């Protein structure tokens, strides 16, 4: 655990990439005195059940001590001396390490994770510091670092990567995604390095000295089967298990991230656009060079030269911080899926660095941040089958337990289905996979219940006679709420998504669907083109969530759109479709046409009228539509400002925003899930003749599981 001197040249080079610092307000907050109320609030928020440190003092006992009037003056002095003078109690500098097993051969010490058991009074102190550092870090830590940061979500990186990979597959992009993992990242952080980084970011010297004392002046012992080893002086590494360690590791990694982002020779990846018939230009997004989640780094590189630059930055970071790349867990894959797209020399350079290679020819799938990466249906099905097999094994372990039907329903939600929400938020999966999950969970809940319950009984609230099992199709749509709100509300909701992701998603919709208003393909199903990805389409889950929303007839709101936005809509979205006009609109060209193919703004910009047939992309069809309009076969919605002759009036401006209220977006998740269930005809029936009050009384009555199952079957049969 000895410290080593780091090369000054590498350290200075990394520090030169830091051009921002925390504000003076945040700097003052970091070293402001810790009030007694802050300490008591901190200990009250701690969990009642937690592993104590070497003193064996749990949080409930610590709370009694801290709340005792005779102890409070001493507590106040101890906490503030530790912050401002770096004078910590001796017990805070004594740490016991236990080893938790990881995957792999457990005879190899590398497959054990060291966790520090820290005394509870010290953990209250670090929790207070962590809250202050988190508040300051949001202004200086790059948006592309999603690990341990407030209001940042791991799924944003997963969705962004899927969008880029789909675009790369269609455009036959030659770039590569390089997933880089570090060896024992927390354990190798150097004292001199982390303190220099904090100072460059503007952290006060008193705070830096406090961190130096907590991390690098500690005596550690290892608990081996109940026996403690002799103590060792820790001179490097962050405590795994400490509240303040994750955010400080983000600061340790930030110079490497900035060095790659600031390197102009690394181009990153930007969506490839295609020609568009619209007269307006698309929204551009900044090229994405990397994604980071703590020490999991994914760099997007396009050539052998860029790979050499990334390698140079990694070597500089390694020399300065003492970090090492874990080649066994690092990998690379072609963004377009096929190895043939990657230039030969570029591919050979990746092999020379011994990165694991994954492409469309592999008979397995890759994981990134817990999300499966696959290029073919075969790889996708391998993931689905493995996941179903794991679920079946887990269900079989609990199938024969004597549990009431309500207990089984709770197990389904908490133990079985909860493992899927992370993946289903980002990764669209085939219908057979979701149906198989429904079947397995239904068989578990209704085990030894005869006659069998209707499947729909499982998904209704308990108060109406159901079991409140989460229906997986409805929940997948609820999980898209974050992105649906951002896209329909122009990222002005309470919890906006990162700017890089919003720019990427809007640009993707504009490029893919040939529109300058990204909300058009979201709201109008006819504006979408069929995805060639066949099951790997990044937006399919988002589209399903929007299509299932019981929104009012959009035609009544068309007058709220600006004229340029109306021209971006599908032509048929402006028309009133009736049975008598069905033959008129039964035309493949017309079904895929935009309004601007036939209509244009008048000279005043206040209304729409037909183009001259010579100006239209489909002159013959344009003339036919004029005739249908004259005979009354074709009718526009009354809210559409259409005129056979141009009129004068104020000009309109392009405003790509939903111009009417969508109350559905304000629903809480449980209400939104029930709304999606009600939109499914299978779940609209009432299952019990009991009112809500008797059902609550039945649920509150204590009885054995066999008795509760009997009465439940009696209610429903």
XYZ file of C-alpha atoms in Angstrom:
717
model
C 0.000 0.000 0.000
C 2.999 2.291 -0.441
C 2.794 5.602 -2.230
C 4.898 6.304 -5.293
C 6.071 9.591 -6.794
C 4.339 10.409 -10.044
C 6.099 11.936 -13.098
C 5.522 15.693 -12.941
C 5.354 16.069 -16.728
C 2.403 13.664 -17.008
C 0.675 15.262 -14.043
C 1.080 18.783 -15.419
C -0.133 17.678 -18.842
C -3.339 16.264 -17.382
C -3.934 19.256 -15.129
C -3.621 21.615 -18.103
C -6.878 20.167 -19.459
C -8.805 21.508 -16.460
C -10.098 24.942 -17.402
C -13.029 25.263 -14.978
C -13.222 25.464 -11.216
C -15.937 25.429 -8.609
C -17.512 28.754 -7.711
C -16.397 30.800 -4.720
C -19.791 30.100 -3.145
C -19.273 26.349 -3.399
C -15.678 26.674 -2.181
C -16.864 28.546 0.897
C -19.596 25.958 1.489
C -17.069 23.109 1.505
C -15.223 24.473 4.537
C -18.114 26.193 6.313
C -18.731 24.967 9.826
C -20.774 21.834 10.319
C -23.749 22.689 12.484
C -25.137 20.366 15.099
C -28.442 20.204 13.201
C -26.538 19.065 10.102
C -24.896 16.274 12.098
C -28.178 15.123 13.652
C -29.964 15.250 10.310
C -27.157 13.172 8.815
C -27.379 10.420 11.427
C -31.193 10.319 11.243
C -31.016 9.682 7.504
C -28.671 6.710 7.930
C -30.092 3.172 7.665
C -30.889 1.382 10.907
C -29.274 -1.817 9.678
C -25.710 -1.389 8.449
C -22.359 -3.054 9.037
C -20.464 -1.123 11.756
C -16.738 -0.455 11.870
C -14.162 -1.831 14.302
C -15.844 -0.162 17.286
C -19.027 -2.178 16.652
C -21.226 0.905 17.087
C -24.424 0.737 14.945
C -26.344 3.792 13.746
C -29.235 3.578 16.292
C -26.785 3.684 19.224
C -24.749 6.431 17.575
C -27.917 8.480 17.174
C -28.657 8.197 20.899
C -25.133 9.390 21.691
C -25.200 12.321 19.292
C -28.616 13.459 20.537
C -27.516 13.393 24.198
C -27.081 16.998 25.445
C -23.841 16.203 27.322
C -22.171 14.925 24.134
C -23.200 17.585 21.652
C -20.484 20.165 22.370
C -17.799 17.510 21.960
C -19.410 16.183 18.778
C -19.493 19.699 17.300
C -15.773 20.238 18.023
C -14.704 16.833 16.676
C -16.523 17.219 13.366
C -15.340 20.768 12.711
C -11.730 20.062 13.722
C -11.738 17.165 11.260
C -12.970 19.476 8.497
C -10.962 22.657 9.051
C -7.809 21.344 10.757
C -7.626 17.765 9.382
C -7.492 16.502 12.976
C -9.520 13.300 13.043
C -10.173 10.918 15.924
C -7.888 7.901 15.889
C -10.866 5.584 15.386
C -11.649 7.323 12.085
C -8.231 6.380 10.764
C -8.634 2.669 11.548
C -10.394 0.666 8.856
C -11.289 -3.003 8.652
C -11.428 -4.522 5.166
C -13.551 -7.525 4.273
C -13.429 -9.337 0.943
C -16.564 -9.987 -1.092
C -16.436 -12.586 -3.889
C -16.793 -11.533 -7.523
C -17.261 -13.673 -10.614
C -14.470 -16.006 -11.626
C -11.951 -18.252 -9.893
C -11.999 -17.362 -6.191
C -8.488 -18.740 -5.702
C -7.362 -15.637 -7.588
C -7.203 -12.643 -5.255
C -8.180 -10.349 -8.151
C -11.681 -11.886 -8.051
C -12.366 -10.545 -4.560
C -13.665 -7.033 -3.921
C -12.280 -5.229 -0.844
C -14.923 -3.318 1.138
C -13.943 -0.967 3.955
C -15.937 -1.197 7.191
C -15.762 2.338 8.537
C -16.967 3.482 11.951
C -20.462 4.947 11.814
C -19.525 8.353 13.278
C -16.925 8.721 10.518
C -19.480 7.717 7.876
C -21.838 10.454 9.082
C -18.970 12.913 8.603
C -18.179 11.687 5.082
C -21.885 11.775 4.156
C -21.982 15.457 5.105
C -18.871 16.154 3.035
C -20.264 14.144 0.130
C -23.420 16.249 0.026
C -21.323 19.401 -0.232
C -18.977 18.012 -2.875
C -21.878 16.705 -4.979
C -23.445 20.161 -5.055
C -20.166 21.698 -6.235
C -19.311 18.935 -8.713
C -22.347 19.337 -10.972
C -20.864 22.509 -12.472
C -17.408 21.083 -13.271
C -17.826 17.350 -13.949
C -18.568 16.788 -17.644
C -22.088 15.691 -18.630
C -20.654 12.568 -20.231
C -19.741 11.243 -16.760
C -22.965 9.657 -15.475
C -21.595 7.721 -12.501
C -22.555 8.876 -8.978
C -23.804 12.255 -10.204
C -27.216 13.747 -9.308
C -29.875 13.861 -12.037
C -27.745 11.740 -14.364
C -28.877 8.307 -15.414
C -26.977 5.270 -16.625
C -29.660 4.553 -19.227
C -28.867 7.785 -21.085
C -25.529 6.345 -22.199
C -27.175 3.064 -23.158
C -29.802 4.765 -25.335
C -27.268 7.099 -26.955
C -25.051 4.155 -27.882
C -27.965 2.257 -29.460
C -28.891 5.300 -31.560
C -25.311 5.705 -32.787
C -24.938 1.995 -33.552
C -28.154 1.919 -35.589
C -27.031 4.958 -37.572
C -23.573 3.420 -38.094
C -25.111 0.186 -39.363
C -27.188 1.992 -41.998
C -24.362 4.315 -43.075
C -21.667 1.574 -42.990
C -19.548 3.635 -40.631
C -15.935 2.513 -40.130
C -15.663 3.619 -36.499
C -15.113 1.436 -33.451
C -16.374 1.538 -29.882
C -13.562 0.880 -27.413
C -14.711 -0.107 -23.902
C -11.873 0.523 -21.444
C -11.828 -0.854 -17.906
C -9.254 -0.132 -15.201
C -7.571 -2.641 -12.895
C -8.778 -2.076 -9.309
C -9.506 1.538 -10.174
C -10.238 2.671 -6.609
C -7.209 0.932 -5.118
C -4.567 2.642 -7.240
C -5.504 6.328 -6.897
C -2.372 8.231 -5.910
C -2.348 10.750 -3.044
C -0.357 13.424 -4.839
C -2.477 13.072 -7.959
C -5.946 13.363 -6.397
C -4.919 16.288 -4.188
C -3.437 18.126 -7.176
C -6.625 17.564 -9.177
C -8.830 18.849 -6.359
C -6.645 21.938 -5.992
C -6.826 22.645 -9.726
C -10.623 22.418 -9.577
C -10.580 25.128 -6.910
C -11.113 23.097 -3.750
C -9.858 24.954 -0.646
C -6.577 23.770 0.879
C -8.300 22.988 4.191
C -10.733 20.639 2.468
C -7.952 18.968 0.457
C -5.965 18.378 3.663
C -9.055 16.833 5.258
C -9.390 14.411 2.332
C -5.672 13.647 2.447
C -5.952 12.708 6.118
C -9.056 10.541 5.639
C -7.800 8.593 2.627
C -4.030 8.390 3.001
C -3.332 8.442 6.732
C -5.315 5.321 7.554
C -4.290 2.087 9.255
C -6.070 -0.879 7.692
C -6.545 -4.450 8.846
C -8.099 -7.309 6.880
C -10.736 -9.598 8.344
C -9.846 -13.138 7.294
C -12.412 -15.651 8.550
C -12.912 -13.648 11.734
C -9.224 -13.007 12.398
C -7.651 -9.571 11.929
C -4.292 -9.174 10.247
C -1.628 -6.753 11.513
C -2.324 -3.163 10.518
C -0.842 -1.608 7.379
C -0.453 2.090 6.601
C -2.594 2.932 3.562
C -0.816 5.445 1.315
C -2.858 5.067 -1.875
C -6.371 4.167 -2.975
C -9.887 5.326 -2.086
C -12.050 3.481 0.412
C -14.572 1.201 -1.275
C -17.621 1.556 0.921
C -17.010 5.157 1.908
C -19.719 7.668 0.997
C -17.275 10.223 -0.352
C -15.112 7.862 -2.431
C -17.239 7.626 -5.634
C -17.429 11.366 -6.296
C -13.706 11.760 -5.646
C -12.975 9.013 -8.137
C -14.985 11.018 -10.676
C -12.643 13.933 -10.048
C -9.647 11.609 -10.422
C -10.885 10.399 -13.828
C -12.069 13.787 -15.100
C -8.639 14.957 -16.409
C -8.449 11.861 -18.645
C -11.959 12.520 -19.978
C -11.114 16.160 -20.645
C -7.857 15.267 -22.390
C -9.765 13.083 -24.877
C -12.561 15.625 -25.350
C -10.085 18.462 -25.964
C -8.016 16.468 -28.467
C -9.018 17.814 -31.891
C -7.431 14.827 -33.661
C -10.099 12.556 -32.117
C -13.228 13.254 -34.172
C -15.804 11.178 -32.293
C -19.111 10.170 -33.888
C -21.821 12.387 -35.350
C -25.001 11.168 -37.030
C -24.734 10.867 -40.786
C -27.510 12.901 -42.420
C -29.248 12.220 -45.715
C -30.782 14.662 -48.233
C -34.146 16.032 -47.196
C -36.977 17.507 -49.224
C -37.629 20.174 -46.605
C -36.301 23.659 -47.063
C -35.205 23.909 -43.427
C -31.940 22.566 -42.062
C -31.643 19.910 -39.376
C -30.550 20.545 -35.826
C -26.924 19.490 -35.523
C -25.465 17.750 -32.489
C -21.946 17.780 -31.156
C -19.871 14.727 -32.089
C -19.729 12.270 -29.209
C -16.242 11.067 -28.324
C -16.865 9.009 -25.208
C -19.257 7.864 -22.496
C -18.181 7.414 -18.879
C -19.788 5.715 -15.909
C -17.298 5.881 -13.022
C -14.267 3.948 -14.337
C -16.183 2.330 -17.235
C -15.043 4.330 -20.255
C -16.310 3.860 -23.819
C -14.326 5.820 -26.422
C -15.565 6.204 -30.021
C -12.616 6.166 -32.428
C -12.468 6.239 -36.217
C -8.915 5.432 -37.270
C -5.548 4.013 -36.321
C -4.250 7.517 -35.602
C -7.110 8.212 -33.196
C -6.411 4.907 -31.442
C -2.788 5.966 -30.991
C -3.920 9.278 -29.487
C -6.252 7.521 -27.044
C -3.446 5.143 -26.074
C -1.160 8.122 -25.461
C -3.750 9.761 -23.183
C -4.188 6.501 -21.265
C -0.434 6.152 -20.744
C -0.213 9.740 -19.523
C -3.104 9.162 -17.112
C -1.530 5.913 -15.910
C 1.808 7.613 -15.236
C 0.181 10.472 -13.341
C -2.488 8.638 -11.337
C -1.087 5.099 -10.966
C -4.063 3.606 -12.874
C -3.741 0.589 -15.195
C -5.962 -0.595 -18.027
C -7.589 -3.999 -17.513
C -7.142 -5.604 -20.939
C -9.053 -8.745 -19.920
C -12.209 -6.679 -19.346
C -11.605 -4.140 -22.121
C -13.049 -4.738 -25.562
C -13.765 -3.228 -28.949
C -16.548 -3.586 -31.488
C -17.352 -2.055 -34.900
C -20.076 0.560 -34.582
C -21.613 -0.732 -37.809
C -21.556 -4.340 -36.595
C -19.356 -5.887 -39.303
C -15.588 -6.302 -39.065
C -15.324 -5.804 -42.819
C -16.261 -2.140 -42.319
C -13.159 -1.491 -40.206
C -9.933 -0.756 -42.153
C -7.433 -3.619 -41.959
C -4.618 -1.643 -40.314
C -7.011 -0.184 -37.776
C -8.320 -3.652 -36.909
C -4.778 -5.014 -36.596
C -3.808 -2.215 -34.193
C -6.740 -3.112 -31.945
C -5.671 -6.757 -31.949
C -2.099 -5.756 -31.077
C -3.437 -4.041 -27.956
C -5.132 -7.360 -27.041
C -8.629 -5.909 -26.787
C -11.392 -8.491 -26.921
C -13.120 -8.186 -30.310
C -16.882 -8.460 -30.764
C -18.802 -8.225 -34.045
C -21.829 -9.605 -35.884
C -20.101 -12.954 -36.487
C -19.745 -13.787 -32.783
C -22.064 -16.370 -31.257
C -22.496 -14.365 -28.062
C -23.484 -10.839 -27.051
C -21.586 -8.062 -25.289
C -22.638 -6.123 -22.203
C -22.115 -2.418 -21.647
C -23.276 -0.962 -18.315
C -25.570 -3.966 -17.937
C -27.194 -3.464 -21.360
C -26.744 -6.193 -23.981
C -25.088 -5.158 -27.236
C -26.050 -7.286 -30.215
C -25.902 -6.799 -33.968
C -28.008 -9.734 -35.175
C -31.229 -11.481 -34.213
C -29.176 -14.578 -33.371
C -27.182 -12.670 -30.750
C -30.368 -11.075 -29.441
C -32.066 -14.471 -29.108
C -29.059 -15.855 -27.236
C -29.487 -13.072 -24.685
C -33.241 -13.666 -24.457
C -32.904 -17.424 -23.999
C -30.190 -17.072 -21.351
C -32.277 -14.528 -19.465
C -35.403 -16.694 -19.566
C -33.405 -19.701 -18.346
C -32.044 -17.712 -15.384
C -35.555 -16.526 -14.520
C -36.938 -20.068 -14.709
C -34.224 -21.367 -12.369
C -34.896 -18.595 -9.883
C -38.645 -19.245 -9.979
C -38.149 -22.995 -9.509
C -36.210 -22.369 -6.277
C -39.251 -20.689 -4.701
C -42.121 -22.480 -6.419
C -42.908 -25.007 -3.658
C -42.754 -22.569 -0.736
C -45.941 -22.227 1.339
C -46.744 -18.620 0.485
C -50.088 -16.910 0.012
C -51.084 -15.714 -3.423
C -50.375 -12.138 -2.292
C -46.917 -13.129 -1.103
C -46.205 -14.745 -4.456
C -47.343 -11.598 -6.255
C -45.009 -9.523 -4.099
C -42.125 -11.887 -4.880
C -42.819 -11.542 -8.599
C -42.549 -7.746 -8.377
C -39.599 -7.511 -6.000
C -37.531 -10.572 -6.872
C -38.259 -11.621 -10.462
C -39.513 -8.710 -12.563
C -37.259 -6.081 -10.990
C -34.241 -7.547 -12.777
C -35.711 -6.583 -16.171
C -36.493 -2.886 -15.699
C -32.900 -1.765 -16.245
C -32.719 -3.448 -19.651
C -36.278 -2.770 -20.854
C -35.875 0.978 -20.425
C -33.316 1.062 -23.246
C -33.290 -2.238 -25.148
C -36.308 -3.201 -27.297
C -36.857 -6.958 -27.087
C -39.142 -9.283 -29.089
C -42.722 -10.019 -28.112
C -42.054 -13.719 -27.489
C -39.548 -12.778 -24.777
C -42.041 -10.607 -22.887
C -44.809 -13.190 -23.299
C -42.559 -15.911 -21.890
C -41.864 -13.780 -18.824
C -45.611 -13.261 -18.336
C -46.189 -16.997 -18.634
C -43.487 -17.937 -16.109
C -44.663 -15.407 -13.522
C -48.320 -16.378 -14.014
C -47.528 -20.048 -13.411
C -45.610 -19.118 -10.256
C -48.404 -16.988 -8.785
C -51.132 -19.551 -9.563
C -49.119 -22.587 -8.415
C -51.506 -25.196 -6.925
C -54.495 -22.877 -7.375
C -57.469 -24.509 -9.096
C -59.401 -23.457 -10.991
C -56.745 -21.166 -12.444
C -57.214 -17.428 -12.145
C -57.708 -15.244 -15.166
C -54.373 -13.741 -16.096
C -55.814 -10.246 -15.955
C -56.588 -10.680 -12.227
C -52.873 -10.480 -11.488
C -52.483 -6.939 -12.777
C -55.390 -5.108 -11.143
C -54.913 -3.239 -7.825
C -55.485 -5.169 -4.628
C -58.292 -2.801 -3.673
C -60.343 -3.986 -6.670
C -59.660 -7.670 -6.167
C -56.391 -7.989 -8.064
C -52.843 -8.788 -6.972
C -51.012 -5.641 -8.150
C -48.470 -7.570 -10.206
C -46.628 -5.202 -12.531
C -47.586 -5.956 -16.139
C -44.359 -5.998 -18.122
C -45.704 -4.441 -21.353
C -47.241 -1.519 -19.465
C -44.146 -1.049 -17.321
C -41.885 -0.940 -20.371
C -43.986 1.951 -21.679
C -43.857 3.698 -18.306
C -40.066 3.418 -18.346
C -39.995 5.522 -21.535
C -41.539 8.455 -19.665
C -38.172 10.186 -19.179
C -37.512 10.386 -22.912
C -41.127 10.951 -24.009
C -41.379 14.007 -21.763
C -38.033 15.379 -22.919
C -38.874 15.040 -26.618
C -42.451 16.323 -26.474
C -41.721 19.176 -24.047
C -38.440 20.269 -25.668
C -36.518 19.116 -22.574
C -38.253 21.688 -20.370
C -39.624 19.215 -17.835
C -38.635 19.162 -14.152
C -35.867 16.581 -14.678
C -34.362 17.257 -18.115
C -32.137 14.746 -19.853
C -28.524 15.780 -20.637
C -28.145 18.233 -23.502
C -25.935 15.871 -25.499
C -28.652 13.196 -25.460
C -31.483 15.592 -26.288
C -29.529 16.962 -29.260
C -28.731 13.425 -30.414
C -32.325 12.162 -30.182
C -33.844 15.170 -31.928
C -31.232 15.060 -34.686
C -31.830 11.314 -35.119
C -35.581 11.818 -35.553
C -35.041 14.634 -38.030
C -32.499 12.705 -40.083
C -34.283 9.361 -40.071
C -37.796 10.597 -40.799
C -37.035 13.545 -43.077
C -38.524 16.269 -40.911
C -37.302 19.434 -39.255
C -39.754 19.130 -36.363
C -38.689 16.088 -34.363
C -42.118 15.820 -32.703
C -43.879 15.020 -35.982
C -42.846 11.320 -36.129
C -43.559 11.027 -32.413
C -47.148 12.252 -32.619
C -48.098 11.054 -36.104
C -47.688 7.359 -36.790
C -48.015 7.899 -40.534
C -44.917 10.119 -40.504
C -42.645 7.208 -39.613
C -40.771 5.033 -42.007
C -40.319 1.326 -41.396
C -37.032 0.694 -39.627
C -34.645 -1.573 -41.480
C -33.140 -2.730 -38.181
C -35.936 -5.316 -37.724
C -36.165 -5.492 -33.971
C -33.053 -3.501 -33.150
C -34.734 -0.130 -33.660
C -33.677 2.250 -30.886
C -36.966 4.209 -30.805
C -39.469 1.360 -31.002
C -40.206 1.351 -27.243
C -40.645 5.137 -27.200
C -43.025 4.988 -30.164
C -45.094 2.251 -28.500
C -45.383 4.323 -25.332
C -46.646 7.373 -27.248
C -48.985 5.382 -29.513
C -50.663 3.832 -26.455
C -51.444 7.211 -24.892
C -55.190 7.998 -25.159
C -54.660 11.496 -26.551
C -57.469 13.606 -27.974
C -57.948 13.775 -31.749
C -54.884 15.591 -33.023
C -56.835 17.095 -35.908
C -58.648 19.476 -33.550
C -55.297 20.954 -32.485
C -53.754 21.486 -35.915
C -54.604 25.183 -35.852
C -52.189 25.604 -32.957
C -49.223 24.532 -35.084
C -47.252 27.109 -37.022
C -47.498 26.870 -40.818
C -43.906 25.625 -41.291
C -44.651 22.874 -38.772
C -47.905 21.965 -40.537
C -45.961 21.541 -43.770
C -43.751 18.986 -42.003
C -46.739 16.785 -41.119
C -47.901 13.847 -43.225
C -50.386 15.142 -45.787
C -53.068 12.702 -44.622
C -52.734 14.056 -41.053
C -54.386 17.265 -42.301
C -57.294 15.425 -43.920
C -60.566 14.136 -42.498
C -60.636 10.427 -43.306
C -64.090 8.935 -43.888
C -65.343 5.660 -45.324
C -66.417 7.392 -48.534
C -62.932 8.843 -49.046
C -61.005 5.645 -48.269
C -60.516 4.825 -51.955
C -59.202 8.344 -52.569
C -56.445 7.949 -50.001
C -55.579 4.342 -50.871
C -52.391 5.386 -52.617
C -48.875 4.376 -51.529
C -47.356 7.686 -52.635
C -50.013 9.690 -50.829
C -49.607 7.686 -47.630
C -45.889 8.506 -47.446
C -46.164 12.111 -48.698
C -45.573 15.190 -46.567
C -47.796 18.239 -46.659
C -45.032 20.251 -48.329
C -45.207 17.869 -51.314
C -48.561 19.436 -52.309
C -49.034 22.561 -50.210
C -47.125 25.756 -49.626
C -47.450 28.944 -47.631
C -49.164 31.893 -49.205
C -47.299 35.148 -49.881
C -48.461 36.589 -46.570
C -47.515 33.467 -44.639
C -50.924 33.244 -42.961
C -52.450 30.281 -44.819
C -51.742 27.251 -46.992
C -52.739 26.601 -50.573
C -51.955 24.032 -53.255
C -48.750 24.302 -55.223
C -48.877 24.683 -58.967
C -48.719 21.219 -60.488
C -45.336 22.079 -62.053
C -43.911 22.893 -58.585
C -45.097 19.681 -56.951
C -42.991 16.526 -56.672
C -46.096 14.592 -57.789
C -47.839 16.876 -60.327
C -50.480 14.385 -61.474
C -51.443 13.479 -57.925
C -51.508 17.163 -56.990
C -54.048 17.873 -59.744
C -56.180 14.929 -58.602
C -56.194 16.221 -55.027
C -57.319 19.636 -56.223
C -60.219 17.959 -58.012
C -61.170 15.898 -54.952
C -61.166 19.075 -52.871
C -63.481 20.825 -55.343
C -65.944 17.907 -55.343
C -65.870 17.540 -51.556
C -64.279 14.080 -51.593
C -61.238 15.597 -49.881
C -61.726 17.731 -46.769
C -59.200 19.360 -44.467
C -59.762 19.739 -40.738
C -61.440 23.041 -39.904
C -58.404 23.976 -37.789
C -56.115 23.842 -40.850
C -55.676 27.378 -42.264
C -56.232 26.375 -45.903
C -57.428 28.624 -48.696
C -57.911 27.950 -52.387
C -56.558 31.462 -53.008
C -53.722 33.149 -51.079
C -54.846 35.720 -48.509
C -53.080 38.488 -46.686
C -52.283 38.393 -42.998
C -49.462 38.220 -40.448
C -46.540 35.898 -41.153
C -46.039 32.694 -39.159
C -42.823 31.408 -37.649
C -41.568 27.856 -37.394
C -42.059 26.636 -33.821
C -41.343 22.917 -33.383
C -43.084 22.483 -30.044
C -46.274 20.707 -28.992
C -48.698 23.670 -28.936
C -51.401 22.016 -26.832
C -51.624 20.446 -23.388
C -50.879 16.761 -22.835
C -52.112 16.122 -19.270
C -51.068 12.497 -19.625
C -47.424 13.563 -19.211
C -48.141 14.794 -15.691
C -49.368 11.456 -14.328
C -47.375 9.650 -11.651
C -45.883 6.313 -12.674
C -48.531 4.090 -10.960
C -51.356 6.087 -12.561
C -49.584 6.003 -15.914
C -49.190 2.225 -15.655
C -52.907 1.829 -14.890
C -53.708 4.034 -17.880
C -51.708 1.745 -20.155
C -53.507 -1.268 -18.650
C -56.927 0.294 -19.263
C -55.990 0.872 -22.892
C -55.629 -2.911 -23.253
C -59.044 -4.578 -23.742
C -57.898 -7.703 -21.884
C -57.631 -5.806 -18.588
C -60.794 -3.689 -18.583
C -63.111 -6.178 -16.842
C -64.096 -5.999 -13.179
C -63.052 -9.120 -11.311
C -64.726 -8.841 -7.951
C -68.190 -7.909 -6.763
C -66.686 -6.599 -3.525
C -66.262 -2.884 -3.072
C -62.949 -1.320 -2.097
C -63.666 -1.236 1.641
C -64.380 -4.985 2.075
C -61.278 -5.810 0.031
C -59.113 -3.662 2.307
C -60.672 -5.375 5.328
C -59.918 -8.768 3.787
C -56.293 -7.771 3.189
C -55.890 -6.449 6.742
C -57.289 -9.606 8.375
C -54.577 -11.938 9.656
C -54.870 -15.522 8.458
C -52.712 -18.389 7.252
C -51.582 -18.472 3.645
C -53.746 -21.511 2.851
C -56.836 -19.764 4.253
C -56.113 -16.557 2.345
C -55.665 -18.522 -0.874
C -58.970 -20.313 -0.273
C -60.912 -17.084 0.263
C -59.191 -15.425 -2.695
C -60.253 -18.287 -4.980
C -63.769 -18.097 -3.552
C -63.984 -14.393 -4.401
C -62.917 -14.918 -7.997
C -64.750 -18.158 -8.740
